[in-house]
């Protein structure tokens, strides 16, 4: 896998290290990027699932409110 080197504000990286509970900057940044990608995939899946009945013409009752 190709590697990319970037410069980041040290305070930001330390904050991520603390929040993610990891001990080195590389793992902290990778954790943030992986989380961001996973969140995007979950959002895409939810939007696709919500749009599916419109695409197929199928009538599906709405989900009950959560919370």
Short mmCIF file of C-alpha atoms in Angstrom, two decimals:
data_model
loop_
_atom_site.label_atom_id
_atom_site.label_comp_id
_atom_site.label_asym_id
_atom_site.label_seq_id
_atom_site.Cartn_x
_atom_site.Cartn_y
_atom_site.Cartn_z
CA UNK A 1 0.00 0.00 0.00
CA UNK A 2 1.27 3.46 -0.84
CA UNK A 3 2.13 5.77 2.03
CA UNK A 4 1.43 9.49 2.24
CA UNK A 5 3.32 11.90 4.46
CA UNK A 6 1.53 15.04 5.63
CA UNK A 7 2.15 17.70 8.24
CA UNK A 8 -0.51 18.13 10.94
CA UNK A 9 -0.89 20.45 13.89
CA UNK A 10 0.60 18.55 16.85
CA UNK A 11 -2.21 19.66 19.18
CA UNK A 12 -4.80 18.13 16.86
CA UNK A 13 -2.95 14.85 16.71
CA UNK A 14 -2.51 14.71 20.48
CA UNK A 15 -6.23 15.40 20.92
CA UNK A 16 -7.09 12.54 18.56
CA UNK A 17 -4.63 10.24 20.33
CA UNK A 18 -6.34 10.94 23.65
CA UNK A 19 -9.88 10.58 22.27
CA UNK A 20 -9.06 7.40 20.35
CA UNK A 21 -6.99 5.94 23.17
CA UNK A 22 -4.02 5.18 20.95
CA UNK A 23 -0.37 5.66 21.70
CA UNK A 24 1.08 6.97 18.48
CA UNK A 25 0.18 9.62 15.90
CA UNK A 26 0.08 7.22 12.95
CA UNK A 27 -2.56 5.01 14.55
CA UNK A 28 -4.56 8.04 15.69
CA UNK A 29 -4.80 9.54 12.22
CA UNK A 30 -5.56 6.16 10.64
CA UNK A 31 -8.37 5.63 13.17
CA UNK A 32 -9.93 8.98 12.29
CA UNK A 33 -9.72 8.35 8.55
CA UNK A 34 -11.14 4.83 8.86
CA UNK A 35 -14.00 6.13 11.03
CA UNK A 36 -14.75 8.87 8.52
CA UNK A 37 -14.88 6.35 5.66
CA UNK A 38 -17.06 3.93 7.64
CA UNK A 39 -19.46 6.75 8.52
CA UNK A 40 -19.73 7.66 4.84
CA UNK A 41 -20.52 4.06 3.94
CA UNK A 42 -23.20 3.85 6.65
CA UNK A 43 -24.75 7.07 5.37
CA UNK A 44 -24.75 5.77 1.80
CA UNK A 45 -26.41 2.54 2.93
CA UNK A 46 -29.12 4.40 4.88
CA UNK A 47 -29.87 6.72 1.97
CA UNK A 48 -29.97 3.82 -0.49
CA UNK A 49 -32.26 1.87 1.83
CA UNK A 50 -34.59 4.83 2.22
CA UNK A 51 -34.70 5.45 -1.54
CA UNK A 52 -35.24 1.79 -2.48
CA UNK A 53 -39.08 1.86 -2.18
CA UNK A 54 -39.22 4.95 -4.41
CA UNK A 55 -37.06 3.25 -6.99
CA UNK A 56 -39.03 -0.02 -7.01
CA UNK A 57 -42.48 1.46 -6.38
CA UNK A 58 -42.89 -0.72 -3.28
CA UNK A 59 -44.89 0.72 -0.39
CA UNK A 60 -43.12 0.30 2.95
CA UNK A 61 -44.48 1.66 6.25
CA UNK A 62 -42.26 4.31 7.86
CA UNK A 63 -39.96 3.31 10.69
CA UNK A 64 -41.14 4.31 14.16
CA UNK A 65 -39.26 7.26 15.72
CA UNK A 66 -36.29 6.30 17.86
CA UNK A 67 -35.17 7.92 21.04
#
